[in-house]
JSON list of C-alpha atoms in Angstrom, two decimals:
[
{"chain": "A", "resi": 1, "resn": "MET", "atom": "CA", "xyz": [0.00, 0.00, 0.00]},
{"chain": "A", "resi": 2, "resn": "ARG", "atom": "CA", "xyz": [2.75, 2.45, 0.89]},
{"chain": "A", "resi": 3, "resn": "PHE", "atom": "CA", "xyz": [4.62, 1.73, -2.32]},
{"chain": "A", "resi": 4, "resn": "GLY", "atom": "CA", "xyz": [1.46, 2.35, -4.34]},
{"chain": "A", "resi": 5, "resn": "LEU", "atom": "CA", "xyz": [0.89, 5.68, -2.59]},
{"chain": "A", "resi": 6, "resn": "PHE", "atom": "CA", "xyz": [4.53, 6.68, -3.18]},
{"chain": "A", "resi": 7, "resn": "LEU", "atom": "CA", "xyz": [4.22, 5.75, -6.85]},
{"chain": "A", "resi": 8, "resn": "PHE", "atom": "CA", "xyz": [1.00, 7.79, -7.08]},
{"chain": "A", "resi": 9, "resn": "PHE", "atom": "CA", "xyz": [2.74, 10.90, -5.76]},
{"chain": "A", "resi": 10, "resn": "CYS", "atom": "CA", "xyz": [5.71, 10.39, -8.07]},
{"chain": "A", "resi": 11, "resn": "VAL", "atom": "CA", "xyz": [3.43, 10.22, -11.08]},
{"chain": "A", "resi": 12, "resn": "ALA", "atom": "CA", "xyz": [0.90, 12.83, -9.90]},
{"chain": "A", "resi": 13, "resn": "LEU", "atom": "CA", "xyz": [3.37, 15.55, -8.94]},
{"chain": "A", "resi": 14, "resn": "PRO", "atom": "CA", "xyz": [4.27, 17.90, -11.78]},
{"chain": "A", "resi": 15, "resn": "ALA", "atom": "CA", "xyz": [7.70, 17.66, -13.31]},
{"chain": "A", "resi": 16, "resn": "PRO", "atom": "CA", "xyz": [10.08, 20.56, -12.70]},
{"chain": "A", "resi": 17, "resn": "ALA", "atom": "CA", "xyz": [9.58, 23.46, -15.08]},
{"chain": "A", "resi": 18, "resn": "PRO", "atom": "CA", "xyz": [12.05, 23.68, -17.95]},
{"chain": "A", "resi": 19, "resn": "ALA", "atom": "CA", "xyz": [15.01, 25.98, -17.38]},
{"chain": "A", "resi": 20, "resn": "ASP", "atom": "CA", "xyz": [14.43, 29.63, -18.21]},
{"chain": "A", "resi": 21, "resn": "GLU", "atom": "CA", "xyz": [16.45, 30.99, -21.13]},
{"chain": "A", "resi": 22, "resn": "ARG", "atom": "CA", "xyz": [18.53, 33.06, -18.68]},
{"chain": "A", "resi": 23, "resn": "ASP", "atom": "CA", "xyz": [19.58, 29.92, -16.82]},
{"chain": "A", "resi": 24, "resn": "VAL", "atom": "CA", "xyz": [21.38, 28.49, -19.84]},
{"chain": "A", "resi": 25, "resn": "THR", "atom": "CA", "xyz": [22.29, 31.44, -22.08]},
{"chain": "A", "resi": 26, "resn": "PRO", "atom": "CA", "xyz": [25.16, 33.82, -21.24]},
{"chain": "A", "resi": 27, "resn": "ASP", "atom": "CA", "xyz": [24.03, 37.35, -20.36]},
{"chain": "A", "resi": 28, "resn": "SER", "atom": "CA", "xyz": [26.04, 38.83, -23.23]},
{"chain": "A", "resi": 29, "resn": "GLU", "atom": "CA", "xyz": [24.09, 36.77, -25.77]},
{"chain": "A", "resi": 30, "resn": "ILE", "atom": "CA", "xyz": [20.76, 37.73, -24.18]},
{"chain": "A", "resi": 31, "resn": "ALA", "atom": "CA", "xyz": [21.72, 41.41, -24.28]},
{"chain": "A", "resi": 32, "resn": "ARG", "atom": "CA", "xyz": [22.96, 41.12, -27.88]},
{"chain": "A", "resi": 33, "resn": "ALA", "atom": "CA", "xyz": [19.63, 39.58, -28.90]},
{"chain": "A", "resi": 34, "resn": "ALA", "atom": "CA", "xyz": [17.70, 42.35, -27.10]},
{"chain": "A", "resi": 35, "resn": "VAL", "atom": "CA", "xyz": [19.72, 44.96, -29.03]},
{"chain": "A", "resi": 36, "resn": "ALA", "atom": "CA", "xyz": [19.01, 43.12, -32.31]},
{"chain": "A", "resi": 37, "resn": "ARG", "atom": "CA", "xyz": [15.27, 43.17, -31.51]},
{"chain": "A", "resi": 38, "resn": "GLY", "atom": "CA", "xyz": [15.45, 46.91, -30.77]},
{"chain": "A", "resi": 39, "resn": "GLU", "atom": "CA", "xyz": [14.46, 46.46, -27.12]},
{"chain": "A", "resi": 40, "resn": "ILE", "atom": "CA", "xyz": [17.57, 48.15, -25.73]},
{"chain": "A", "resi": 41, "resn": "LEU", "atom": "CA", "xyz": [20.24, 50.48, -27.06]},
{"chain": "A", "resi": 42, "resn": "PRO", "atom": "CA", "xyz": [23.74, 49.20, -27.79]},
{"chain": "A", "resi": 43, "resn": "LEU", "atom": "CA", "xyz": [26.66, 50.29, -25.66]},
{"chain": "A", "resi": 44, "resn": "SER", "atom": "CA", "xyz": [28.23, 51.87, -28.75]},
{"chain": "A", "resi": 45, "resn": "GLU", "atom": "CA", "xyz": [25.40, 54.41, -28.68]},
{"chain": "A", "resi": 46, "resn": "LEU", "atom": "CA", "xyz": [25.30, 54.92, -24.91]},
{"chain": "A", "resi": 47, "resn": "LEU", "atom": "CA", "xyz": [28.99, 55.29, -24.12]},
{"chain": "A", "resi": 48, "resn": "PRO", "atom": "CA", "xyz": [29.48, 58.55, -26.07]},
{"chain": "A", "resi": 49, "resn": "ARG", "atom": "CA", "xyz": [26.42, 60.05, -24.30]},
{"chain": "A", "resi": 50, "resn": "LEU", "atom": "CA", "xyz": [27.75, 58.92, -20.94]},
{"chain": "A", "resi": 51, "resn": "LEU", "atom": "CA", "xyz": [31.26, 60.26, -21.48]},
{"chain": "A", "resi": 52, "resn": "GLU", "atom": "CA", "xyz": [29.96, 63.55, -22.84]},
{"chain": "A", "resi": 53, "resn": "ALA", "atom": "CA", "xyz": [28.01, 64.09, -19.62]},
{"chain": "A", "resi": 54, "resn": "PHE", "atom": "CA", "xyz": [30.66, 62.58, -17.31]},
{"chain": "A", "resi": 55, "resn": "PRO", "atom": "CA", "xyz": [34.14, 62.61, -18.88]},
{"chain": "A", "resi": 56, "resn": "GLY", "atom": "CA", "xyz": [36.44, 60.00, -17.43]},
{"chain": "A", "resi": 57, "resn": "GLU", "atom": "CA", "xyz": [37.09, 56.27, -17.56]},
{"chain": "A", "resi": 58, "resn": "VAL", "atom": "CA", "xyz": [34.36, 53.62, -17.50]},
{"chain": "A", "resi": 59, "resn": "LEU", "atom": "CA", "xyz": [35.46, 50.97, -15.01]},
{"chain": "A", "resi": 60, "resn": "ASP", "atom": "CA", "xyz": [32.45, 48.66, -14.95]},
{"chain": "A", "resi": 61, "resn": "ILE", "atom": "CA", "xyz": [29.16, 48.12, -16.78]},
{"chain": "A", "resi": 62, "resn": "GLU", "atom": "CA", "xyz": [26.19, 46.12, -15.56]},
{"chain": "A", "resi": 63, "resn": "ILE", "atom": "CA", "xyz": [22.67, 45.73, -16.84]},
{"chain": "A", "resi": 64, "resn": "ASP", "atom": "CA", "xyz": [19.65, 45.26, -14.57]},
{"chain": "A", "resi": 65, "resn": "LEU", "atom": "CA", "xyz": [16.50, 43.36, -15.37]},
{"chain": "A", "resi": 66, "resn": "TYR", "atom": "CA", "xyz": [12.90, 43.93, -14.38]},
{"chain": "A", "resi": 67, "resn": "PRO", "atom": "CA", "xyz": [11.36, 40.96, -12.52]},
{"chain": "A", "resi": 68, "resn": "ASP", "atom": "CA", "xyz": [9.63, 39.91, -15.76]},
{"chain": "A", "resi": 69, "resn": "GLY", "atom": "CA", "xyz": [12.99, 39.57, -17.51]},
{"chain": "A", "resi": 70, "resn": "ARG", "atom": "CA", "xyz": [12.97, 42.76, -19.59]},
{"chain": "A", "resi": 71, "resn": "PHE", "atom": "CA", "xyz": [16.08, 44.91, -19.45]},
{"chain": "A", "resi": 72, "resn": "GLU", "atom": "CA", "xyz": [15.69, 47.91, -17.15]},
{"chain": "A", "resi": 73, "resn": "GLU", "atom": "CA", "xyz": [18.87, 49.97, -17.04]},
{"chain": "A", "resi": 74, "resn": "TYR", "atom": "CA", "xyz": [22.57, 50.03, -17.58]},
{"chain": "A", "resi": 75, "resn": "GLU", "atom": "CA", "xyz": [24.73, 50.88, -14.57]},
{"chain": "A", "resi": 76, "resn": "PHE", "atom": "CA", "xyz": [28.07, 52.48, -15.38]},
{"chain": "A", "resi": 77, "resn": "GLU", "atom": "CA", "xyz": [30.84, 52.94, -12.85]},
{"chain": "A", "resi": 78, "resn": "VAL", "atom": "CA", "xyz": [32.90, 55.93, -13.93]},
{"chain": "A", "resi": 79, "resn": "LEU", "atom": "CA", "xyz": [36.14, 57.40, -12.59]},
{"chain": "A", "resi": 80, "resn": "THR", "atom": "CA", "xyz": [35.72, 61.08, -13.45]},
{"chain": "A", "resi": 81, "resn": "LEU", "atom": "CA", "xyz": [38.57, 63.34, -14.54]},
{"chain": "A", "resi": 82, "resn": "ASP", "atom": "CA", "xyz": [38.55, 64.98, -11.09]},
{"chain": "A", "resi": 83, "resn": "GLY", "atom": "CA", "xyz": [39.03, 61.58, -9.40]},
{"chain": "A", "resi": 84, "resn": "ARG", "atom": "CA", "xyz": [35.47, 60.93, -8.20]},
{"chain": "A", "resi": 85, "resn": "LEU", "atom": "CA", "xyz": [34.02, 57.44, -8.50]},
{"chain": "A", "resi": 86, "resn": "ILE", "atom": "CA", "xyz": [30.37, 57.65, -9.58]},
{"chain": "A", "resi": 87, "resn": "GLU", "atom": "CA", "xyz": [27.62, 55.29, -10.67]},
{"chain": "A", "resi": 88, "resn": "VAL", "atom": "CA", "xyz": [25.49, 56.50, -13.55]},
{"chain": "A", "resi": 89, "resn": "ASP", "atom": "CA", "xyz": [22.24, 54.70, -14.37]},
{"chain": "A", "resi": 90, "resn": "MET", "atom": "CA", "xyz": [20.83, 54.93, -17.91]},
{"chain": "A", "resi": 91, "resn": "ASP", "atom": "CA", "xyz": [17.50, 53.59, -19.14]},
{"chain": "A", "resi": 92, "resn": "ALA", "atom": "CA", "xyz": [18.38, 50.63, -21.36]},
{"chain": "A", "resi": 93, "resn": "ALA", "atom": "CA", "xyz": [15.67, 51.43, -23.93]},
{"chain": "A", "resi": 94, "resn": "THR", "atom": "CA", "xyz": [15.97, 55.23, -24.19]},
{"chain": "A", "resi": 95, "resn": "GLY", "atom": "CA", "xyz": [19.48, 56.07, -22.99]},
{"chain": "A", "resi": 96, "resn": "GLU", "atom": "CA", "xyz": [18.10, 58.65, -20.55]},
{"chain": "A", "resi": 97, "resn": "ILE", "atom": "CA", "xyz": [20.29, 59.20, -17.50]},
{"chain": "A", "resi": 98, "resn": "THR", "atom": "CA", "xyz": [18.06, 58.28, -14.58]},
{"chain": "A", "resi": 99, "resn": "ASP", "atom": "CA", "xyz": [20.39, 58.53, -11.58]},
{"chain": "A", "resi": 100, "resn": "VAL", "atom": "CA", "xyz": [23.90, 59.57, -10.60]},
{"chain": "A", "resi": 101, "resn": "GLU", "atom": "CA", "xyz": [25.44, 58.62, -7.25]},
{"chain": "A", "resi": 102, "resn": "ASP", "atom": "CA", "xyz": [28.86, 58.97, -5.67]},
{"chain": "A", "resi": 103, "resn": "GLU", "atom": "CA", "xyz": [30.43, 55.60, -4.91]},
{"chain": "A", "resi": 104, "resn": "ASP", "atom": "CA", "xyz": [32.50, 54.99, -1.81]}
]
Protein backbone atom coordinates (compact mmCIF):
# COMPACT_ATOMS: atom_id res chain seq x y z
CA MET A 1 0.00 0.00 0.00
CA ARG A 2 2.75 2.45 0.89
CA PHE A 3 4.62 1.73 -2.32
CA GLY A 4 1.46 2.35 -4.34
CA LEU A 5 0.89 5.68 -2.59
CA PHE A 6 4.53 6.68 -3.18
CA LEU A 7 4.22 5.75 -6.85
CA PHE A 8 1.00 7.79 -7.08
CA PHE A 9 2.74 10.90 -5.76
CA CYS A 10 5.71 10.39 -8.07
CA VAL A 11 3.43 10.22 -11.08
CA ALA A 12 0.90 12.83 -9.90
CA LEU A 13 3.37 15.55 -8.94
CA PRO A 14 4.27 17.90 -11.78
CA ALA A 15 7.70 17.66 -13.31
CA PRO A 16 10.08 20.56 -12.70
CA ALA A 17 9.58 23.46 -15.08
CA PRO A 18 12.05 23.68 -17.95
CA ALA A 19 15.01 25.98 -17.38
CA ASP A 20 14.43 29.63 -18.21
CA GLU A 21 16.45 30.99 -21.13
CA ARG A 22 18.53 33.06 -18.68
CA ASP A 23 19.58 29.92 -16.82
CA VAL A 24 21.38 28.49 -19.84
CA THR A 25 22.29 31.44 -22.08
CA PRO A 26 25.16 33.82 -21.24
CA ASP A 27 24.03 37.35 -20.36
CA SER A 28 26.04 38.83 -23.23
CA GLU A 29 24.09 36.77 -25.77
CA ILE A 30 20.76 37.73 -24.18
CA ALA A 31 21.72 41.41 -24.28
CA ARG A 32 22.96 41.12 -27.88
CA ALA A 33 19.63 39.58 -28.90
CA ALA A 34 17.70 42.35 -27.10
CA VAL A 35 19.72 44.96 -29.03
CA ALA A 36 19.01 43.12 -32.31
CA ARG A 37 15.27 43.17 -31.51
CA GLY A 38 15.45 46.91 -30.77
CA GLU A 39 14.46 46.46 -27.12
CA ILE A 40 17.57 48.15 -25.73
CA LEU A 41 20.24 50.48 -27.06
CA PRO A 42 23.74 49.20 -27.79
CA LEU A 43 26.66 50.29 -25.66
CA SER A 44 28.23 51.87 -28.75
CA GLU A 45 25.40 54.41 -28.68
CA LEU A 46 25.30 54.92 -24.91
CA LEU A 47 28.99 55.29 -24.12
CA PRO A 48 29.48 58.55 -26.07
CA ARG A 49 26.42 60.05 -24.30
CA LEU A 50 27.75 58.92 -20.94
CA LEU A 51 31.26 60.26 -21.48
CA GLU A 52 29.96 63.55 -22.84
CA ALA A 53 28.01 64.09 -19.62
CA PHE A 54 30.66 62.58 -17.31
CA PRO A 55 34.14 62.61 -18.88
CA GLY A 56 36.44 60.00 -17.43
CA GLU A 57 37.09 56.27 -17.56
CA VAL A 58 34.36 53.62 -17.50
CA LEU A 59 35.46 50.97 -15.01
CA ASP A 60 32.45 48.66 -14.95
CA ILE A 61 29.16 48.12 -16.78
CA GLU A 62 26.19 46.12 -15.56
CA ILE A 63 22.67 45.73 -16.84
CA ASP A 64 19.65 45.26 -14.57
CA LEU A 65 16.50 43.36 -15.37
CA TYR A 66 12.90 43.93 -14.38
CA PRO A 67 11.36 40.96 -12.52
CA ASP A 68 9.63 39.91 -15.76
CA GLY A 69 12.99 39.57 -17.51
CA ARG A 70 12.97 42.76 -19.59
CA PHE A 71 16.08 44.91 -19.45
CA GLU A 72 15.69 47.91 -17.15
CA GLU A 73 18.87 49.97 -17.04
CA TYR A 74 22.57 50.03 -17.58
CA GLU A 75 24.73 50.88 -14.57
CA PHE A 76 28.07 52.48 -15.38
CA GLU A 77 30.84 52.94 -12.85
CA VAL A 78 32.90 55.93 -13.93
CA LEU A 79 36.14 57.40 -12.59
CA THR A 80 35.72 61.08 -13.45
CA LEU A 81 38.57 63.34 -14.54
CA ASP A 82 38.55 64.98 -11.09
CA GLY A 83 39.03 61.58 -9.40
CA ARG A 84 35.47 60.93 -8.20
CA LEU A 85 34.02 57.44 -8.50
CA ILE A 86 30.37 57.65 -9.58
CA GLU A 87 27.62 55.29 -10.67
CA VAL A 88 25.49 56.50 -13.55
CA ASP A 89 22.24 54.70 -14.37
CA MET A 90 20.83 54.93 -17.91
CA ASP A 91 17.50 53.59 -19.14
CA ALA A 92 18.38 50.63 -21.36
CA ALA A 93 15.67 51.43 -23.93
CA THR A 94 15.97 55.23 -24.19
CA GLY A 95 19.48 56.07 -22.99
CA GLU A 96 18.10 58.65 -20.55
CA ILE A 97 20.29 59.20 -17.50
CA THR A 98 18.06 58.28 -14.58
CA ASP A 99 20.39 58.53 -11.58
CA VAL A 100 23.90 59.57 -10.60
CA GLU A 101 25.44 58.62 -7.25
CA ASP A 102 28.86 58.97 -5.67
CA GLU A 103 30.43 55.60 -4.91
CA ASP A 104 32.50 54.99 -1.81
